[in-house]
């Protein structure tokens, strides 16, 4: 089997042979769209070709009406087909395009009684074809003897040479790391991967359309921030030379967007990049795309309705655009058929503290047991959860290492609860402890707690009532100021959205910023700065409002049933390649 270097040299010789025939290996005179008076628009012709193929595929009568090679008379409508050659079988080549794959039948010699071949000079160029080259052909659409479609080529044109061979198996690259690193190869060798990114763009366009139709104004806010704010996260730092000042890549656009509410823009949104200097996982990338919207004279409850409606409408539009019923070869069917969650039924909604209690109760029945099981009086109730003195004591009793060893020793649960104990001990306040209980007890099992009516799939769930200590920008609840009017939406156990009634009291917000500074002084690298200008903006009067943030990458992962965030990012962050 030839080495990669030998293949490369063989292709270089083909490029030299093209040059000797008077053809450039990398010509720059092929255009898909021709000007007025220059003949047929090639792009329009290519699109029409695929429309005819799809129509004939759906209608047997249309397929039978197509001529065979023997039926051709020379006066048939001709179509342009151009793109990358991904397969070659005798006189047939398969050309990959953004519209899909199509066959071309290239005859290089007249074969009676057909007598239809490309000109001799074009045949010499065709003989130098390598897989992955870009070519253009023109001819009528025919049906083949095997019941397929093909363009019967009357004109063949070399468009660009590929010096490197495609992956060994044309059905795709199997090395995951190589796929992400060489996304350009991944896209042209794996049509289903390319389709994911086309669908991602469609989803973003639909979000814009949906919001625009409801009176939201799309705006742009700075990526370079002089302060850390908008969310609790460790930022990326940079430096502006001319002004000699430290700057941060934005963590979130929130504080700038809410300034616009003060300025009189009642409904605004932004879809853009945000940056957080944190770990990488299947759900995290240091740079990501976020949707943030703000609606004046609204509450977080209005945004619950908005979010559920928007997600259903976007998903329905996606289905209409990409789903092909009855097509077993159509990849997107798996996007819906294999989803572990149900978007069609009603979304669940539960207070964070009630979710903790529900998980403990289910741990006594059909889910894995928790350290709170009423043995030795170690239980949990709403009263204990609300009591800043009683809760830490009860948590300490439940997670006592000796007790965990007695209850869970020898079980995989022992390691889980020992790890949870370490996380719980980091909580510095009552609210942080309540939130930590939710994160460690409930969040890993949300998809098991909330199921569709038939029990086969999980239900999306809105978790509400977050403690104010972990919600530095959210409005406190009027009923219990220790908690906020906030929700997070989880789809199949993964956080997709975060929203709350916005805090518009400048004094309360100033106190929250001060608390963030105190956390920073104690070593919290994710704490926010004190934004004096934002406090000044609030002092001018911000209307009551609701704000929503949705991670676009995670939403795309969910809707397209992709396992990793890297599968929905064209160029995810990777470690540098090892030197060769």
XYZ file of C-alpha atoms in Angstrom:
580
model
C 0.000 0.000 0.000
C 1.530 3.379 -0.984
C 2.588 5.732 1.776
C 1.058 9.163 2.234
C 4.190 10.748 0.781
C 3.984 8.495 -2.304
C 0.345 9.430 -2.801
C 1.250 13.084 -2.449
C 3.969 12.770 -5.099
C 1.603 10.961 -7.483
C -0.880 13.779 -7.171
C 1.825 16.365 -7.764
C 2.695 14.546 -11.014
C -0.954 14.759 -12.053
C -0.844 18.493 -11.368
C 2.272 18.778 -13.561
C 0.550 16.788 -16.316
C -2.421 19.147 -16.194
C -0.010 22.033 -16.643
C 1.581 20.280 -19.627
C -1.856 19.928 -21.244
C -2.385 23.669 -20.895
C -4.650 23.533 -17.813
C -3.839 25.152 -14.487
C -4.064 22.848 -11.422
C -5.614 25.760 -9.516
C -7.493 27.850 -12.102
C -9.288 30.976 -10.999
C -11.731 31.417 -13.871
C -14.631 29.169 -12.785
C -17.527 31.127 -11.358
C -20.761 29.676 -10.028
C -22.774 32.797 -10.857
C -22.309 34.349 -14.273
C -23.050 37.962 -15.128
C -25.847 39.210 -17.361
C -25.463 38.014 -20.933
C -22.834 35.405 -20.031
C -25.106 32.401 -20.181
C -26.581 30.029 -17.645
C -26.277 30.746 -13.923
C -24.397 27.665 -12.769
C -25.471 27.882 -9.118
C -29.143 28.155 -10.087
C -28.702 25.230 -12.457
C -27.085 23.079 -9.774
C -29.862 23.851 -7.313
C -32.506 23.000 -9.907
C -30.747 19.689 -10.578
C -31.117 18.624 -6.948
C -34.732 19.791 -6.890
C -35.444 17.558 -9.905
C -33.669 14.619 -8.256
C -35.663 15.054 -5.043
C -38.938 15.346 -6.967
C -38.157 12.217 -9.005
C -37.155 10.377 -5.848
C -40.566 11.089 -4.321
C -42.574 10.419 -7.495
C -42.005 7.124 -9.398
C -43.737 8.511 -12.491
C -41.293 11.411 -12.674
C -38.409 8.994 -12.292
C -39.658 6.811 -15.142
C -40.078 9.900 -17.313
C -36.346 10.607 -17.133
C -34.417 9.396 -20.191
C -31.896 6.593 -20.033
C -28.494 6.955 -21.656
C -29.817 5.160 -24.759
C -32.749 7.583 -25.039
C -30.625 10.738 -25.342
C -31.075 12.701 -28.560
C -28.941 15.785 -27.815
C -31.667 18.378 -27.260
C -32.304 17.666 -23.552
C -32.115 20.296 -20.816
C -28.596 20.379 -19.401
C -27.619 20.977 -15.776
C -24.415 22.096 -14.096
C -22.994 19.948 -11.321
C -19.822 21.038 -9.565
C -18.095 20.252 -6.296
C -15.660 17.746 -4.764
C -15.287 14.242 -6.186
C -15.815 11.770 -3.372
C -16.030 8.482 -5.260
C -15.098 7.020 -8.642
C -16.447 3.762 -10.063
C -15.560 3.165 -13.690
C -17.137 5.986 -15.739
C -19.184 7.160 -12.732
C -17.995 9.805 -10.304
C -19.849 11.094 -7.235
C -19.687 14.845 -6.665
C -20.383 16.294 -3.216
C -22.070 19.707 -2.978
C -23.842 21.759 -0.322
C -27.101 20.401 -1.768
C -26.027 16.781 -1.442
C -24.229 14.152 -3.514
C -24.964 13.401 -7.168
C -23.526 11.024 -9.740
C -22.028 11.982 -13.071
C -21.513 9.559 -15.945
C -18.367 10.509 -17.879
C -17.826 8.718 -21.200
C -14.320 9.317 -22.577
C -14.805 7.273 -25.779
C -17.788 6.925 -28.134
C -19.488 3.575 -27.594
C -21.993 2.625 -30.320
C -24.914 2.928 -30.291
C -24.487 5.688 -27.644
C -21.899 7.809 -29.477
C -21.878 10.368 -26.643
C -18.515 11.148 -25.084
C -16.751 14.254 -23.852
C -14.235 15.939 -26.168
C -10.819 14.285 -26.366
C -8.975 17.098 -24.572
C -11.462 16.974 -21.715
C -11.023 13.192 -21.579
C -7.282 13.689 -21.099
C -7.995 16.007 -18.191
C -10.478 13.512 -16.717
C -7.770 10.827 -16.797
C -5.770 12.905 -14.306
C -8.631 13.065 -11.786
C -7.852 12.214 -8.134
C -10.363 11.725 -5.351
C -11.094 15.001 -3.545
C -10.419 17.126 -6.652
C -12.989 19.790 -7.466
C -14.589 19.441 -10.894
C -17.511 20.832 -12.886
C -19.663 18.925 -15.355
C -22.662 19.750 -17.525
C -25.263 17.518 -19.093
C -28.817 16.123 -18.928
C -30.197 14.208 -15.936
C -30.773 10.523 -16.694
C -31.841 7.383 -14.885
C -29.317 4.591 -14.796
C -29.803 0.870 -15.251
C -29.464 0.399 -11.492
C -32.366 2.760 -10.778
C -30.270 5.753 -9.731
C -29.754 9.258 -11.069
C -26.775 10.654 -12.989
C -25.772 13.646 -15.020
C -24.703 12.406 -18.428
C -21.613 14.555 -18.958
C -21.238 16.488 -22.182
C -18.717 18.943 -20.743
C -16.032 18.215 -18.119
C -13.889 20.846 -16.407
C -11.096 20.650 -13.828
C -11.612 23.258 -11.089
C -9.055 22.569 -8.337
C -6.493 19.895 -7.431
C -6.317 18.155 -4.040
C -2.746 17.176 -3.202
C -3.624 15.248 -0.074
C -5.755 12.104 -0.322
C -9.072 11.907 1.537
C -9.521 9.631 4.586
C -9.036 5.932 3.895
C -12.729 5.233 4.466
C -14.710 7.767 2.548
C -17.627 7.258 4.910
C -15.832 9.421 7.408
C -12.949 9.980 9.747
C -13.074 7.765 12.820
C -10.337 9.424 14.903
C -12.271 11.887 17.098
C -9.281 14.123 17.849
C -8.367 14.238 14.158
C -11.946 15.101 13.240
C -11.954 18.148 15.522
C -8.453 19.248 14.548
C -8.989 18.821 10.813
C -12.589 19.954 10.705
C -12.210 20.903 7.040
C -11.709 17.217 6.211
C -14.395 16.122 8.655
C -16.947 18.353 6.933
C -16.415 17.121 3.394
C -15.948 13.464 4.356
C -18.870 13.235 6.801
C -22.086 14.682 5.325
C -23.951 14.168 8.593
C -21.400 16.378 10.374
C -21.818 19.125 7.785
C -25.584 18.844 8.208
C -25.272 19.478 11.946
C -23.595 22.808 11.273
C -26.121 23.779 8.624
C -28.830 23.022 11.171
C -27.004 25.076 13.789
C -27.054 28.108 11.500
C -30.739 27.474 10.841
C -31.478 27.397 14.578
C -29.735 30.730 15.141
C -31.605 32.310 12.219
C -34.902 31.018 13.590
C -34.173 32.439 17.033
C -33.540 35.838 15.464
C -36.710 35.621 13.388
C -38.765 34.528 16.398
C -37.537 37.402 18.573
C -37.715 40.015 15.805
C -41.348 39.130 15.189
C -42.092 39.814 18.869
C -40.606 43.272 18.896
C -37.140 42.509 20.262
C -34.300 44.659 18.930
C -30.986 42.974 18.165
C -28.003 44.980 19.427
C -24.256 44.603 19.802
C -22.335 45.288 23.000
C -18.576 45.290 23.715
C -16.443 42.169 23.824
C -13.671 43.996 25.697
C -14.744 44.950 29.216
C -12.867 47.130 31.703
C -14.466 45.201 34.601
C -15.437 41.631 35.377
C -19.211 41.379 35.440
C -22.417 39.912 34.078
C -21.802 36.466 35.572
C -19.603 34.765 38.140
C -16.740 33.201 36.199
C -13.002 33.507 35.866
C -12.250 35.821 32.924
C -9.618 35.948 30.218
C -7.367 38.983 30.579
C -5.786 41.111 27.863
C -4.121 44.528 27.598
C -4.781 47.586 25.453
C -1.425 49.123 24.593
C -2.520 52.603 23.502
C -4.587 53.198 26.651
C -2.267 51.105 28.835
C -5.208 49.402 30.528
C -6.148 45.885 31.501
C -9.234 44.525 29.772
C -11.288 41.349 30.074
C -12.946 39.318 27.337
C -16.600 39.484 28.189
C -18.058 36.885 30.471
C -21.606 37.938 29.559
C -23.284 40.943 27.885
C -25.819 41.339 30.709
C -24.828 44.639 32.319
C -24.556 46.461 28.987
C -27.903 45.147 27.772
C -29.639 46.275 30.958
C -28.170 49.739 30.499
C -30.221 49.805 27.298
C -33.387 49.148 29.315
C -32.544 52.280 31.275
C -32.130 54.086 27.941
C -35.636 53.159 26.796
C -35.119 50.043 24.658
C -37.825 47.852 26.205
C -36.979 44.611 24.375
C -33.389 43.878 23.389
C -31.315 40.810 22.641
C -27.833 39.845 21.555
C -26.438 36.632 20.102
C -22.688 36.634 20.420
C -19.532 35.180 21.863
C -18.652 35.029 25.534
C -15.462 33.807 27.170
C -14.871 32.047 30.485
C -11.472 30.851 31.661
C -12.661 27.511 32.951
C -12.225 23.820 32.281
C -13.107 21.969 29.101
C -15.647 19.153 29.103
C -18.413 17.715 26.942
C -20.539 20.712 28.022
C -17.922 23.467 28.350
C -15.709 25.339 25.923
C -13.802 28.478 26.973
C -15.464 30.487 24.194
C -19.111 29.901 23.427
C -22.181 31.516 21.901
C -24.866 32.966 24.121
C -28.302 34.477 23.596
C -29.278 37.097 26.141
C -32.581 38.960 25.986
C -34.235 41.484 28.265
C -37.894 42.440 28.367
C -39.044 45.489 30.311
C -42.262 45.303 32.332
C -41.988 41.515 32.607
C -41.058 38.959 35.271
C -39.242 35.650 35.238
C -42.647 33.947 35.039
C -43.296 35.698 31.706
C -39.950 34.346 30.531
C -40.897 30.805 31.511
C -43.775 31.063 29.021
C -41.550 32.740 26.429
C -38.776 30.144 26.749
C -41.052 27.118 26.488
C -42.873 28.607 23.497
C -39.668 29.612 21.721
C -38.020 26.205 22.114
C -41.078 24.389 20.790
C -41.429 26.731 17.816
C -37.721 26.513 16.950
C -37.820 22.723 17.135
C -40.926 22.577 14.941
C -39.285 24.832 12.338
C -36.182 22.627 12.447
C -38.244 19.518 11.800
C -40.030 21.118 8.876
C -36.742 22.201 7.322
C -34.697 19.024 7.834
C -36.913 16.030 8.544
C -37.498 13.673 5.610
C -40.140 11.054 6.529
C -39.574 7.683 4.941
C -35.949 8.399 3.991
C -33.847 5.785 5.763
C -30.693 7.369 4.369
C -31.539 10.761 5.859
C -29.397 11.289 8.963
C -31.509 13.910 10.801
C -34.232 11.354 11.574
C -31.961 10.264 14.430
C -32.043 13.800 15.811
C -35.631 13.227 16.894
C -36.089 9.453 17.018
C -33.192 8.927 19.424
C -33.719 11.943 21.662
C -33.784 11.007 25.344
C -36.187 13.882 26.128
C -39.636 15.078 25.061
C -40.267 18.693 24.019
C -43.856 18.177 22.963
C -45.385 17.557 26.382
C -45.648 20.174 29.147
C -42.412 21.237 30.808
C -42.113 20.556 34.538
C -41.630 23.337 37.102
C -40.436 22.984 40.692
C -38.843 25.079 43.433
C -35.187 24.220 44.056
C -35.816 23.264 47.695
C -38.770 21.065 46.725
C -36.538 19.371 44.139
C -34.080 18.495 46.927
C -36.875 16.977 49.012
C -38.293 15.116 45.999
C -34.894 13.574 45.271
C -34.529 12.422 48.874
C -38.007 10.884 48.815
C -37.316 9.102 45.524
C -34.054 7.836 46.999
C -36.127 5.846 49.462
C -38.053 4.198 46.608
C -36.755 3.780 43.080
C -33.594 5.910 42.765
C -30.197 5.571 44.409
C -30.294 6.241 48.131
C -29.100 9.584 49.544
C -27.444 10.249 52.919
C -30.796 11.694 54.107
C -32.904 8.653 54.888
C -34.431 9.317 58.361
C -32.261 6.632 59.907
C -30.891 7.863 63.214
C -33.101 10.930 62.735
C -31.162 12.154 59.706
C -33.902 13.535 57.486
C -34.587 16.790 55.685
C -37.670 18.964 55.531
C -38.609 22.381 54.124
C -38.313 23.791 57.658
C -34.743 22.522 58.047
C -33.819 23.706 54.543
C -35.014 27.202 55.454
C -33.205 27.274 58.817
C -29.633 28.701 58.642
C -28.772 27.126 62.024
C -30.376 23.700 61.661
C -29.371 22.945 58.071
C -25.545 22.853 58.497
C -25.894 20.579 61.514
C -28.174 18.158 59.683
C -25.897 18.120 56.642
C -22.882 17.412 58.860
C -24.737 14.492 60.483
C -25.883 13.067 57.137
C -22.433 13.303 55.556
C -20.415 12.149 58.547
C -17.698 9.921 57.034
C -18.234 7.134 59.551
C -21.966 7.127 58.828
C -21.361 7.170 55.052
C -19.027 4.213 55.458
C -21.705 2.272 57.391
C -24.428 3.112 54.862
C -22.553 3.000 51.564
C -19.215 1.288 52.166
C -18.336 -1.009 49.277
C -20.822 0.743 46.986
C -20.032 3.221 44.169
C -22.323 5.617 46.034
C -19.746 5.965 48.794
C -17.321 7.834 46.524
C -20.148 10.017 45.200
C -21.257 11.140 48.654
C -17.707 11.607 49.956
C -17.054 13.919 47.009
C -20.344 15.708 47.675
C -19.307 16.220 51.310
C -16.167 18.072 50.192
C -18.233 20.347 47.936
C -20.807 21.047 50.649
C -18.087 22.064 53.084
C -17.038 24.866 50.725
C -20.382 26.642 51.132
C -19.891 29.933 52.999
C -23.550 30.795 53.602
C -26.957 29.252 54.093
C -27.954 29.961 50.488
C -24.766 28.468 49.084
C -25.345 25.324 51.131
C -28.913 24.952 49.839
C -27.662 25.393 46.286
C -24.828 22.909 46.816
C -27.352 20.321 48.024
C -29.284 20.797 44.789
C -26.141 20.493 42.681
C -24.917 17.321 44.393
C -28.148 15.520 45.213
C -30.554 16.552 42.473
C -28.867 17.818 39.321
C -27.202 14.496 38.342
C -30.601 12.762 38.482
C -32.957 15.377 37.005
C -33.583 13.302 33.890
C -34.767 10.430 36.111
C -36.947 12.575 38.345
C -39.024 14.158 35.566
C -40.308 11.792 32.885
C -42.760 11.978 30.014
C -46.228 10.507 30.506
C -45.229 7.162 29.010
C -42.022 7.151 31.061
C -39.815 6.669 27.998
C -38.228 10.125 27.907
C -37.268 12.865 30.303
C -39.195 16.123 30.597
C -37.581 19.551 30.540
C -37.853 21.155 33.960
C -37.742 24.745 35.196
C -35.978 24.908 38.569
C -37.040 28.073 40.414
C -36.273 29.837 43.697
C -32.470 30.085 43.737
C -30.792 31.533 46.858
C -29.793 35.176 46.488
C -26.175 34.391 47.479
C -25.699 32.509 44.197
C -27.763 34.995 42.165
C -25.930 38.335 42.473
C -27.934 40.072 39.733
C -31.409 38.607 40.368
C -34.306 40.275 42.185
C -35.148 38.932 45.619
C -38.503 37.248 46.097
C -41.101 39.394 47.855
C -42.318 36.294 49.701
C -38.878 35.244 50.985
C -35.995 37.684 50.342
C -33.448 34.939 50.978
C -34.387 33.517 47.569
C -34.773 35.071 44.148
C -37.271 35.189 41.300
C -35.096 33.051 39.068
C -35.223 29.863 37.040
C -32.847 27.583 35.226
C -34.152 25.309 32.485
C -32.749 21.784 32.344
C -33.268 19.556 29.315
C -32.410 15.921 29.954
C -30.508 17.004 33.055
C -28.404 19.620 31.265
C -28.720 23.331 31.963
C -29.888 25.158 28.835
C -31.184 28.508 30.094
C -30.928 30.882 33.056
C -33.388 33.704 33.717
C -34.653 35.966 36.462
C -36.582 39.043 37.342
C -33.919 41.719 37.162
C -32.662 43.567 40.189
C -33.337 47.279 39.605
C -32.735 48.627 43.114
C -29.367 50.449 42.925
C -28.699 50.186 46.673
C -29.395 46.439 46.761
C -27.221 45.943 43.680
C -24.383 47.983 45.220
C -24.524 45.781 48.311
C -24.360 42.648 46.128
C -21.301 44.020 44.320
C -19.678 44.717 47.693
C -20.353 41.125 48.706
C -18.682 39.966 45.499
C -15.585 42.026 46.372
C -15.468 40.401 49.791
C -15.600 36.962 48.137
C -12.731 38.033 45.900
C -10.721 39.084 48.949
C -11.212 35.561 50.318
C -9.768 34.074 47.129
C -12.816 33.593 44.869
C -11.421 34.174 41.372
C -14.907 34.074 39.829
C -16.341 36.987 41.830
C -17.445 40.155 40.026
C -16.041 43.665 40.208
C -17.930 46.658 41.564
C -19.424 48.369 38.496
C -20.020 51.968 39.606
C -21.331 53.071 36.215
C -23.937 50.304 36.258
C -25.071 51.464 39.704
C -25.316 54.985 38.306
C -27.432 53.670 35.423
C -29.810 51.945 37.857
C -30.082 55.190 39.821
C -31.557 56.789 36.691
C -34.397 54.259 36.922
C -34.559 50.876 35.228
C -38.059 49.505 34.616
C -38.966 46.134 36.123
C -37.757 43.524 33.680
C -37.035 39.896 33.032
C -33.783 38.657 31.540
C -32.991 35.336 29.873
C -29.723 33.720 28.831
C -29.547 30.598 26.652
C -26.361 28.771 25.748
C -26.675 28.363 21.987
C -24.137 25.536 21.872
C -25.990 23.503 24.501
C -29.336 24.210 22.845
C -27.980 22.950 19.524
C -26.568 19.883 21.281
C -30.014 19.110 22.668
C -32.064 19.745 19.528
C -29.673 17.821 17.267
C -29.010 15.044 19.791
C -25.239 15.580 19.905
C -23.267 14.137 22.807
C -20.483 16.727 23.091
C -20.195 20.480 22.732
C -17.254 19.826 20.398
C -19.703 18.240 17.963
C -21.525 21.574 17.522
C -18.463 23.858 17.439
C -16.711 24.100 14.100
C -13.333 24.723 15.719
C -13.296 23.729 19.414
C -10.269 24.636 21.500
C -7.636 21.871 21.423
C -4.158 21.447 22.788
C -1.398 22.208 20.252
C -0.269 19.288 18.158
C 2.875 17.519 19.311
C 5.945 18.525 17.272
C 6.681 16.127 14.434
